[in-house]
mmCIF file of C-alpha atoms and ligand atoms in Angstrom:
data_model
loop_
_atom_site.group_PDB
_atom_site.id
_atom_site.type_symbol
_atom_site.label_atom_id
_atom_site.label_comp_id
_atom_site.label_asym_id
_atom_site.label_seq_id
_atom_site.Cartn_x
_atom_site.Cartn_y
_atom_site.Cartn_z
ATOM 1 C CA MET A 1382 0.000 0.000 0.000
ATOM 2 C CA ILE A 1383 1.561 3.274 -1.144
ATOM 3 C CA LYS A 1384 1.101 6.165 1.295
ATOM 4 C CA LYS A 1385 4.388 8.018 1.590
ATOM 5 C CA ILE A 1386 5.966 9.537 -1.499
ATOM 6 C CA SER A 1387 9.374 11.201 -1.713
ATOM 7 C CA VAL A 1388 9.910 13.523 -4.681
ATOM 8 C CA ILE A 1389 13.518 14.355 -5.534
ATOM 9 C CA GLY A 1390 14.042 17.704 -7.262
ATOM 10 C CA ALA A 1391 11.743 20.671 -6.642
ATOM 11 C CA GLY A 1392 12.012 22.268 -10.094
ATOM 12 C CA THR A 1393 9.351 22.573 -12.792
ATOM 13 C CA MET A 1394 8.351 18.907 -12.658
ATOM 14 C CA GLY A 1395 9.059 18.123 -9.005
ATOM 15 C CA ASN A 1396 6.737 20.818 -7.696
ATOM 16 C CA GLY A 1397 3.939 19.623 -10.012
ATOM 17 C CA ILE A 1398 4.412 15.988 -8.982
ATOM 18 C CA ALA A 1399 4.377 16.945 -5.272
ATOM 19 C CA HIS A 1400 1.219 19.005 -5.942
ATOM 20 C CA VAL A 1401 -0.807 16.127 -7.450
ATOM 21 C CA PHE A 1402 0.242 13.570 -4.828
ATOM 22 C CA ALA A 1403 -0.484 16.003 -1.963
ATOM 23 C CA GLN A 1404 -3.879 16.887 -3.444
ATOM 24 C CA ASN A 1405 -4.735 13.170 -3.495
ATOM 25 C CA ASN A 1406 -4.003 12.737 0.216
ATOM 26 C CA PHE A 1407 -0.533 11.205 0.003
ATOM 27 C CA GLU A 1408 2.169 12.290 2.440
ATOM 28 C CA VAL A 1409 4.867 13.961 0.364
ATOM 29 C CA ASN A 1410 8.514 14.614 1.201
ATOM 30 C CA LEU A 1411 9.845 17.126 -1.329
ATOM 31 C CA ILE A 1412 13.650 17.043 -1.539
ATOM 32 C CA ASP A 1413 16.087 19.397 -3.268
ATOM 33 C CA VAL A 1414 19.789 20.149 -2.720
ATOM 34 C CA ASN A 1415 18.884 23.813 -3.047
ATOM 35 C CA ALA A 1416 16.887 25.123 -0.032
ATOM 36 C CA ALA A 1417 15.842 28.277 -1.915
ATOM 37 C CA GLN A 1418 14.369 26.068 -4.642
ATOM 38 C CA LEU A 1419 12.219 24.300 -2.024
ATOM 39 C CA GLN A 1420 10.779 27.633 -0.865
ATOM 40 C CA LYS A 1421 10.144 28.666 -4.462
ATOM 41 C CA ALA A 1422 8.423 25.320 -5.146
ATOM 42 C CA LEU A 1423 6.079 25.759 -2.156
ATOM 43 C CA GLN A 1424 5.145 29.231 -3.424
ATOM 44 C CA THR A 1425 4.497 27.862 -6.924
ATOM 45 C CA ILE A 1426 2.356 25.024 -5.541
ATOM 46 C CA SER A 1427 0.366 27.502 -3.434
ATOM 47 C CA LYS A 1428 -0.207 29.760 -6.483
ATOM 48 C CA ASN A 1429 -1.266 26.801 -8.615
ATOM 49 C CA PHE A 1430 -3.799 25.759 -5.949
ATOM 50 C CA ASP A 1431 -5.125 29.363 -5.995
ATOM 51 C CA ARG A 1432 -5.637 28.999 -9.737
ATOM 52 C CA GLN A 1433 -7.678 25.797 -9.179
ATOM 53 C CA ILE A 1434 -9.724 27.589 -6.484
ATOM 54 C CA ALA A 1435 -10.392 30.528 -8.854
ATOM 55 C CA LYS A 1436 -11.642 28.047 -11.466
ATOM 56 C CA GLY A 1437 -13.935 26.478 -8.865
ATOM 57 C CA THR A 1438 -12.387 22.976 -9.175
ATOM 58 C CA ILE A 1439 -11.287 22.808 -5.514
ATOM 59 C CA GLY A 1440 -12.088 24.654 -2.285
ATOM 60 C CA GLU A 1441 -9.765 26.506 0.144
ATOM 61 C CA ASP A 1442 -9.894 23.479 2.468
ATOM 62 C CA VAL A 1443 -8.282 21.228 -0.196
ATOM 63 C CA LYS A 1444 -5.426 23.722 -0.625
ATOM 64 C CA LYS A 1445 -4.871 23.901 3.137
ATOM 65 C CA GLN A 1446 -4.893 20.124 3.592
ATOM 66 C CA SER A 1447 -2.699 19.530 0.521
ATOM 67 C CA LEU A 1448 -0.032 22.008 1.645
ATOM 68 C CA ALA A 1449 -0.068 20.361 5.088
ATOM 69 C CA ASN A 1450 0.693 17.030 3.352
ATOM 70 C CA ILE A 1451 4.054 18.367 2.051
ATOM 71 C CA SER A 1452 7.297 18.406 4.083
ATOM 72 C CA THR A 1453 10.606 19.654 2.666
ATOM 73 C CA PHE A 1454 14.128 18.230 2.989
ATOM 74 C CA THR A 1455 17.592 19.016 1.622
ATOM 75 C CA SER A 1456 18.909 15.508 2.350
ATOM 76 C CA ILE A 1457 17.948 12.416 0.347
ATOM 77 C CA LYS A 1458 18.791 10.212 3.319
ATOM 78 C CA GLU A 1459 16.401 11.987 5.704
ATOM 79 C CA GLY A 1460 13.712 12.556 3.110
ATOM 80 C CA THR A 1461 13.426 8.970 1.841
ATOM 81 C CA GLN A 1462 13.958 6.789 4.911
ATOM 82 C CA ASP A 1463 10.280 5.852 5.250
ATOM 83 C CA ALA A 1464 9.194 6.205 1.603
ATOM 84 C CA ASP A 1465 6.907 3.675 -0.111
ATOM 85 C CA LEU A 1466 7.683 5.274 -3.473
ATOM 86 C CA VAL A 1467 10.377 7.707 -4.589
ATOM 87 C CA VAL A 1468 9.814 9.760 -7.751
ATOM 88 C CA GLU A 1469 13.082 11.271 -8.942
ATOM 89 C CA ALA A 1470 12.661 14.530 -10.917
ATOM 90 C CA ALA A 1471 16.144 16.030 -10.632
ATOM 91 C CA THR A 1472 18.075 17.686 -13.452
ATOM 92 C CA GLU A 1473 18.309 15.614 -16.688
ATOM 93 C CA ASN A 1474 21.906 14.451 -16.398
ATOM 94 C CA ILE A 1475 22.903 10.805 -16.545
ATOM 95 C CA ASP A 1476 25.796 10.983 -14.043
ATOM 96 C CA LEU A 1477 23.622 12.865 -11.560
ATOM 97 C CA LYS A 1478 20.750 10.365 -11.889
ATOM 98 C CA LEU A 1479 23.062 7.363 -11.431
ATOM 99 C CA LYS A 1480 24.555 8.989 -8.309
ATOM 100 C CA ILE A 1481 21.076 9.728 -6.898
ATOM 101 C CA PHE A 1482 19.815 6.164 -7.518
ATOM 102 C CA LYS A 1483 22.898 4.634 -5.844
ATOM 103 C CA GLU A 1484 22.231 6.837 -2.812
ATOM 104 C CA LEU A 1485 18.506 6.090 -2.893
ATOM 105 C CA ASP A 1486 19.113 2.356 -2.973
ATOM 106 C CA GLN A 1487 20.938 2.715 0.364
ATOM 107 C CA ALA A 1488 18.578 5.273 1.941
ATOM 108 C CA ALA A 1489 15.050 4.147 1.015
ATOM 109 C CA PRO A 1490 13.437 1.036 2.596
ATOM 110 C CA ALA A 1491 14.196 -2.187 0.651
ATOM 111 C CA SER A 1492 10.476 -2.447 -0.187
ATOM 112 C CA ALA A 1493 10.292 1.027 -1.785
ATOM 113 C CA ILE A 1494 9.656 1.466 -5.520
ATOM 114 C CA LEU A 1495 12.155 3.816 -7.173
ATOM 115 C CA ALA A 1496 10.720 5.740 -10.142
ATOM 116 C CA SER A 1497 12.329 8.289 -12.449
ATOM 117 C CA ASN A 1498 10.577 11.087 -14.305
ATOM 118 C CA THR A 1499 13.403 11.211 -16.872
ATOM 119 C CA SER A 1500 12.471 12.315 -20.401
ATOM 120 C CA SER A 1501 15.117 10.226 -22.132
ATOM 121 C CA ILE A 1502 17.604 8.392 -19.916
ATOM 122 C CA SER A 1503 17.427 4.581 -20.006
ATOM 123 C CA ILE A 1504 15.463 3.139 -17.058
ATOM 124 C CA THR A 1505 17.419 -0.116 -17.460
ATOM 125 C CA LYS A 1506 20.693 1.813 -17.048
ATOM 126 C CA ILE A 1507 19.393 3.634 -13.950
ATOM 127 C CA ALA A 1508 18.114 0.342 -12.481
ATOM 128 C CA ALA A 1509 21.506 -1.314 -13.013
ATOM 129 C CA VAL A 1510 23.198 0.850 -10.345
ATOM 130 C CA THR A 1511 20.734 -0.389 -7.702
ATOM 131 C CA ASN A 1512 20.272 -3.751 -6.002
ATOM 132 C CA ARG A 1513 16.538 -3.710 -6.773
ATOM 133 C CA ALA A 1514 16.302 -3.408 -10.581
ATOM 134 C CA GLU A 1515 12.900 -5.153 -10.478
ATOM 135 C CA LYS A 1516 11.525 -2.225 -8.412
ATOM 136 C CA VAL A 1517 12.866 0.538 -10.689
ATOM 137 C CA ILE A 1518 10.481 2.064 -13.248
ATOM 138 C CA GLY A 1519 9.862 5.188 -15.324
ATOM 139 C CA MET A 1520 6.968 7.433 -14.263
ATOM 140 C CA HIS A 1521 7.046 10.161 -16.890
ATOM 141 C CA PHE A 1522 4.647 12.987 -16.057
ATOM 142 C CA MET A 1523 3.976 15.791 -18.538
ATOM 143 C CA ASN A 1524 4.347 19.526 -17.956
ATOM 144 C CA PRO A 1525 2.331 21.169 -16.355
ATOM 145 C CA VAL A 1526 1.734 18.145 -14.125
ATOM 146 C CA PRO A 1527 -1.510 19.262 -12.385
ATOM 147 C CA VAL A 1528 -3.102 19.832 -15.821
ATOM 148 C CA MET A 1529 -1.709 17.129 -18.122
ATOM 149 C CA LYS A 1530 -3.489 13.769 -17.963
ATOM 150 C CA LEU A 1531 -0.813 11.440 -19.332
ATOM 151 C CA VAL A 1532 1.690 9.381 -17.343
ATOM 152 C CA GLU A 1533 4.045 7.400 -19.609
ATOM 153 C CA VAL A 1534 4.974 4.350 -17.515
ATOM 154 C CA ILE A 1535 8.286 2.851 -18.653
ATOM 155 C CA ASN A 1536 9.272 -0.749 -17.962
ATOM 156 C CA GLY A 1537 13.005 -1.284 -17.574
ATOM 157 C CA PHE A 1538 14.311 -4.631 -18.838
ATOM 158 C CA LEU A 1539 14.034 -6.140 -15.340
ATOM 159 C CA THR A 1540 10.980 -4.274 -13.992
ATOM 160 C CA ASP A 1541 8.587 -6.638 -12.208
ATOM 161 C CA LYS A 1542 5.056 -6.797 -13.716
ATOM 162 C CA ALA A 1543 3.504 -6.319 -10.254
ATOM 163 C CA ILE A 1544 5.459 -3.052 -9.833
ATOM 164 C CA THR A 1545 4.176 -1.823 -13.207
ATOM 165 C CA GLN A 1546 0.625 -2.623 -12.113
ATOM 166 C CA THR A 1547 1.126 -0.712 -8.845
ATOM 167 C CA ILE A 1548 2.304 2.381 -10.767
ATOM 168 C CA VAL A 1549 -0.572 2.080 -13.259
ATOM 169 C CA ASP A 1550 -3.113 1.891 -10.403
ATOM 170 C CA LEU A 1551 -1.441 4.761 -8.565
ATOM 171 C CA SER A 1552 -1.489 6.981 -11.679
ATOM 172 C CA LYS A 1553 -5.232 6.332 -12.011
ATOM 173 C CA GLN A 1554 -5.683 7.226 -8.345
ATOM 174 C CA LEU A 1555 -4.130 10.633 -9.198
ATOM 175 C CA GLY A 1556 -6.770 11.109 -11.923
ATOM 176 C CA LYS A 1557 -4.181 10.494 -14.640
ATOM 177 C CA ILE A 1558 -4.218 8.163 -17.644
ATOM 178 C CA PRO A 1559 -1.211 5.815 -17.636
ATOM 179 C CA CYS A 1560 0.233 4.263 -20.806
ATOM 180 C CA VAL A 1561 2.800 1.482 -20.409
ATOM 181 C CA VAL A 1562 5.760 1.352 -22.812
ATOM 182 C CA ASN A 1563 9.120 -0.401 -22.988
ATOM 183 C CA ASP A 1564 12.542 1.116 -22.369
ATOM 184 C CA TYR A 1565 14.055 2.237 -25.693
ATOM 185 C CA PRO A 1566 15.548 5.679 -26.417
ATOM 186 C CA GLY A 1567 12.981 8.472 -26.089
ATOM 187 C CA PHE A 1568 10.335 5.932 -24.975
ATOM 188 C CA ILE A 1569 7.243 6.854 -27.064
ATOM 189 C CA ALA A 1570 6.404 10.496 -26.271
ATOM 190 C CA ASN A 1571 9.780 11.978 -27.177
ATOM 191 C CA ARG A 1572 10.608 9.459 -29.903
ATOM 192 C CA ILE A 1573 7.642 10.787 -31.864
ATOM 193 C CA LEU A 1574 7.611 14.422 -30.686
ATOM 194 C CA MET A 1575 11.300 15.285 -31.097
ATOM 195 C CA PRO A 1576 11.662 14.294 -34.779
ATOM 196 C CA MET A 1577 8.628 16.519 -35.499
ATOM 197 C CA ILE A 1578 10.225 19.446 -33.659
ATOM 198 C CA ASN A 1579 13.554 18.760 -35.422
ATOM 199 C CA GLU A 1580 11.788 18.736 -38.813
ATOM 200 C CA ALA A 1581 10.122 22.071 -38.002
ATOM 201 C CA ILE A 1582 13.570 23.509 -37.151
ATOM 202 C CA TYR A 1583 14.975 22.089 -40.417
ATOM 203 C CA SER A 1584 12.149 23.898 -42.233
ATOM 204 C CA VAL A 1585 13.347 27.216 -40.715
ATOM 205 C CA TYR A 1586 17.005 26.302 -41.425
ATOM 206 C CA GLU A 1587 16.256 25.595 -45.089
ATOM 207 C CA GLY A 1588 14.220 28.794 -45.433
ATOM 208 C CA ILE A 1589 11.065 26.953 -46.459
ATOM 209 C CA ALA A 1590 8.796 29.090 -44.274
ATOM 210 C CA GLY A 1591 8.887 31.525 -41.369
ATOM 211 C CA VAL A 1592 8.532 30.596 -37.664
ATOM 212 C CA LYS A 1593 4.952 31.926 -37.401
ATOM 213 C CA GLU A 1594 3.907 30.213 -40.648
ATOM 214 C CA ILE A 1595 5.266 26.801 -39.592
ATOM 215 C CA ASP A 1596 3.537 26.990 -36.215
ATOM 216 C CA THR A 1597 0.283 28.258 -37.739
ATOM 217 C CA ILE A 1598 0.234 25.410 -40.290
ATOM 218 C CA MET A 1599 0.616 22.805 -37.538
ATOM 219 C CA LYS A 1600 -1.909 24.518 -35.227
ATOM 220 C CA LEU A 1601 -4.652 25.083 -37.789
ATOM 221 C CA GLY A 1602 -3.903 22.161 -40.084
ATOM 222 C CA MET A 1603 -3.343 19.434 -37.487
ATOM 223 C CA ALA A 1604 -5.345 20.898 -34.588
ATOM 224 C CA HIS A 1605 -2.237 20.996 -32.382
ATOM 225 C CA PRO A 1606 -2.778 23.354 -29.429
ATOM 226 C CA MET A 1607 0.602 25.003 -30.081
ATOM 227 C CA GLY A 1608 3.044 24.875 -32.975
ATOM 228 C CA PRO A 1609 6.218 22.737 -32.769
ATOM 229 C CA LEU A 1610 8.572 25.742 -32.537
ATOM 230 C CA GLN A 1611 6.608 27.317 -29.690
ATOM 231 C CA LEU A 1612 6.500 23.914 -27.988
ATOM 232 C CA ALA A 1613 10.283 23.562 -28.416
ATOM 233 C CA ASP A 1614 10.736 26.959 -26.721
ATOM 234 C CA PHE A 1615 8.427 25.816 -23.910
ATOM 235 C CA ILE A 1616 10.304 22.534 -23.367
ATOM 236 C CA GLY A 1617 13.718 24.269 -23.615
ATOM 237 C CA LEU A 1618 15.943 24.125 -26.718
ATOM 238 C CA ASP A 1619 18.795 22.612 -24.670
ATOM 239 C CA VAL A 1620 16.427 19.845 -23.508
ATOM 240 C CA CYS A 1621 15.255 19.189 -27.104
ATOM 241 C CA LEU A 1622 18.896 18.997 -28.217
ATOM 242 C CA SER A 1623 19.863 16.566 -25.475
ATOM 243 C CA ILE A 1624 16.872 14.284 -26.181
ATOM 244 C CA LEU A 1625 17.687 14.245 -29.926
ATOM 245 C CA ASN A 1626 21.279 13.328 -29.033
ATOM 246 C CA VAL A 1627 19.977 10.420 -26.923
ATOM 247 C CA LEU A 1628 17.828 9.218 -29.863
ATOM 248 C CA HIS A 1629 20.693 9.662 -32.336
ATOM 249 C CA GLU A 1630 23.255 7.843 -30.182
ATOM 250 C CA GLY A 1631 20.783 5.212 -28.936
ATOM 251 C CA PHE A 1632 19.563 4.109 -32.382
ATOM 252 C CA GLY A 1633 22.672 5.042 -34.395
ATOM 253 C CA ASN A 1634 20.291 6.301 -37.082
ATOM 254 C CA PRO A 1635 21.103 9.622 -38.838
ATOM 255 C CA LYS A 1636 17.396 10.455 -39.102
ATOM 256 C CA TYR A 1637 17.537 11.589 -35.456
ATOM 257 C CA ALA A 1638 20.582 13.890 -35.867
ATOM 258 C CA PRO A 1639 19.756 17.316 -34.406
ATOM 259 C CA CYS A 1640 19.414 20.126 -36.959
ATOM 260 C CA PRO A 1641 22.569 22.322 -37.069
ATOM 261 C CA LEU A 1642 20.359 25.356 -36.393
ATOM 262 C CA LEU A 1643 19.108 23.812 -33.117
ATOM 263 C CA ILE A 1644 22.707 23.162 -32.057
ATOM 264 C CA LYS A 1645 23.630 26.749 -32.893
ATOM 265 C CA ILE A 1646 20.735 28.410 -31.013
ATOM 266 C CA ALA A 1647 21.251 26.202 -27.938
ATOM 267 C CA THR A 1648 25.008 26.907 -27.993
ATOM 268 C CA ALA A 1649 24.238 30.633 -28.119
ATOM 269 C CA GLY A 1650 22.228 30.227 -24.893
ATOM 270 C CA ARG A 1651 18.877 31.134 -26.485
ATOM 271 C CA LEU A 1652 16.988 28.290 -24.804
ATOM 272 C CA GLY A 1653 13.368 29.414 -25.185
ATOM 273 C CA VAL A 1654 10.890 30.553 -22.522
ATOM 274 C CA LYS A 1655 13.321 30.019 -19.613
ATOM 275 C CA THR A 1656 15.909 32.470 -21.034
ATOM 276 C CA GLY A 1657 13.336 34.871 -22.522
ATOM 277 C CA GLU A 1658 14.200 34.047 -26.142
ATOM 278 C CA GLY A 1659 14.256 31.108 -28.550
ATOM 279 C CA PHE A 1660 12.245 31.078 -31.769
ATOM 280 C CA TYR A 1661 10.075 33.703 -30.071
ATOM 281 C CA THR A 1662 10.835 36.519 -27.631
ATOM 282 C CA TYR A 1663 9.071 36.306 -24.265
ATOM 283 C CA THR A 1664 8.215 39.308 -22.084
ATOM 284 C CA PRO A 1665 7.222 38.548 -18.463
ATOM 285 C CA GLY A 1666 3.525 39.199 -17.925
ATOM 286 C CA SER A 1667 2.726 39.203 -21.665
ATOM 287 C CA LYS A 1668 1.141 36.318 -23.556
ATOM 288 C CA GLU A 1669 1.893 37.823 -26.971
ATOM 289 C CA LEU A 1670 4.042 35.707 -29.299
ATOM 290 C CA THR A 1671 6.699 37.778 -31.053
ATOM 291 C CA VAL A 1672 9.100 36.035 -33.423
ATOM 292 C CA SER A 1673 12.704 36.558 -32.287
ATOM 293 C CA LYS A 1674 14.593 39.161 -34.316
ATOM 294 C CA TYR A 1675 17.039 36.427 -35.381
ATOM 295 C CA PHE A 1676 14.257 34.673 -37.294
ATOM 296 C CA LEU A 1677 12.492 37.628 -38.881
ATOM 297 C CA LYS A 1678 12.668 37.390 -42.642
HETATM 298 N N1 NAD B 16 10.442 20.283 -17.987
HETATM 299 C C1 NAD B 16 9.692 19.439 -18.659
HETATM 300 O O1 NAD B 16 8.864 19.825 -19.502
HETATM 301 C C2 NAD B 16 9.816 17.948 -18.397
HETATM 302 C C3 NAD B 16 8.774 17.104 -18.804
HETATM 303 C C4 NAD B 16 8.842 15.736 -18.508
HETATM 304 C C5 NAD B 16 9.953 15.246 -17.827
HETATM 305 N N2 NAD B 16 10.975 16.094 -17.453
HETATM 306 C C6 NAD B 16 12.089 15.512 -16.711
HETATM 307 O O2 NAD B 16 11.921 15.835 -15.333
HETATM 308 C C7 NAD B 16 13.186 15.969 -14.691
HETATM 309 C C8 NAD B 16 13.283 17.332 -14.031
HETATM 310 O O3 NAD B 16 13.120 18.340 -15.010
HETATM 311 P P1 NAD B 16 12.740 19.835 -14.616
HETATM 312 O O4 NAD B 16 12.347 20.488 -15.901
HETATM 313 O O5 NAD B 16 11.810 19.833 -13.453
HETATM 314 O O6 NAD B 16 14.167 20.382 -14.158
HETATM 315 P P2 NAD B 16 14.508 21.667 -13.249
HETATM 316 O O7 NAD B 16 15.831 22.125 -13.683
HETATM 317 O O8 NAD B 16 13.347 22.639 -13.268
HETATM 318 O O9 NAD B 16 14.581 21.061 -11.758
HETATM 319 C C9 NAD B 16 15.558 20.145 -11.361
HETATM 320 C C10 NAD B 16 15.763 20.280 -9.862
HETATM 321 O O10 NAD B 16 16.621 19.216 -9.439
HETATM 322 C C11 NAD B 16 17.397 19.713 -8.355
HETATM 323 N N3 NAD B 16 18.543 18.834 -8.118
HETATM 324 C C12 NAD B 16 19.698 18.758 -8.818
HETATM 325 N N4 NAD B 16 20.517 17.840 -8.248
HETATM 326 C C13 NAD B 16 19.845 17.320 -7.180
HETATM 327 C C14 NAD B 16 20.168 16.329 -6.196
HETATM 328 N N5 NAD B 16 21.326 15.698 -6.199
HETATM 329 N N6 NAD B 16 19.248 16.081 -5.238
HETATM 330 C C15 NAD B 16 18.071 16.732 -5.212
HETATM 331 N N7 NAD B 16 17.715 17.683 -6.122
HETATM 332 C C16 NAD B 16 18.593 17.951 -7.090
HETATM 333 C C17 NAD B 16 17.755 21.118 -8.814
HETATM 334 O O11 NAD B 16 18.167 21.922 -7.705
HETATM 335 C C18 NAD B 16 16.441 21.590 -9.446
HETATM 336 O O12 NAD B 16 15.619 22.265 -8.501
HETATM 337 C C19 NAD B 16 14.238 15.716 -15.784
HETATM 338 O O13 NAD B 16 14.625 14.377 -15.746
HETATM 339 C C20 NAD B 16 13.466 16.037 -17.078
HETATM 340 O O14 NAD B 16 13.982 15.344 -18.184
HETATM 341 C C21 NAD B 16 10.904 17.432 -17.706
#
């Protein structure tokens, strides 16, 4: 029976994951090496609950109870010692994740399930640094977590079927829709999404159409809620580049090679929404989409 959840990493994804578990009456330990990040995450969670209250989907009492369900820690050891499930949502870096899972394997109870929210790193590889590979699984939430319904559940090579079932049931308990996939580079979500984003960037690179035109064609023609270039900015151009590199290296197929333009923009530090500029320029407080001056024809 899963009751106590530890969430590692209190960034974009970690705060959303803590939010949905806390709202569904789980006890949540939110852990980050950066104490300031923990404070920021609590403020974000509180603001996101206010948004749900304003929409009329929850009452003040739910916010109060949910926030009371969350405790914060800066130490993995202290924050996971009585966990039934750990969901790791730390920075997307293979060495960091392997280090965290080695530490978790020592710190968390032997019965605990260890899940990663990684977008692209092999679950089988992560599981191999632990002594409980059968209890290691991918639990890939989508951003923003309180809003997005999907959980991509990823079976590592050695993941036990009963553990997969537990994570499927748990995802449903959170009001999410789980989809189980196997562990190959990019899983399903990013294996299909990233080549589309890369192709959109190639279309800019080859001068076939402008940024606005490409996004408008995909929005109006395919009923996508946002165009692939805007989505790439939202995800982070550095993140898109690193996922394409994982696909390219993992399959050894040139069709996944990142577009030279993506490499150039990411190298220049124009990473999208988080840096204020990518294919579009972002002004805090404004929802208007202005094409970056580097991509104006
Ligand atoms: N951002 C997205 O849209 C998205 C979507 C799905 C999955 N993911 C995945 O979720 C994970 C987190 O992504 P994010 O966008 O929230 O990143 P982020 O940069 O917003 O947050 C990462 C957090 O991890 C913390 N951290 C780093 N090392 C740590 C350690 N040793 N112990 C504890 N905390 C540590 C950092 O301080 C930071 O607060 C990544 O694996 C990413 O691939 C991201």
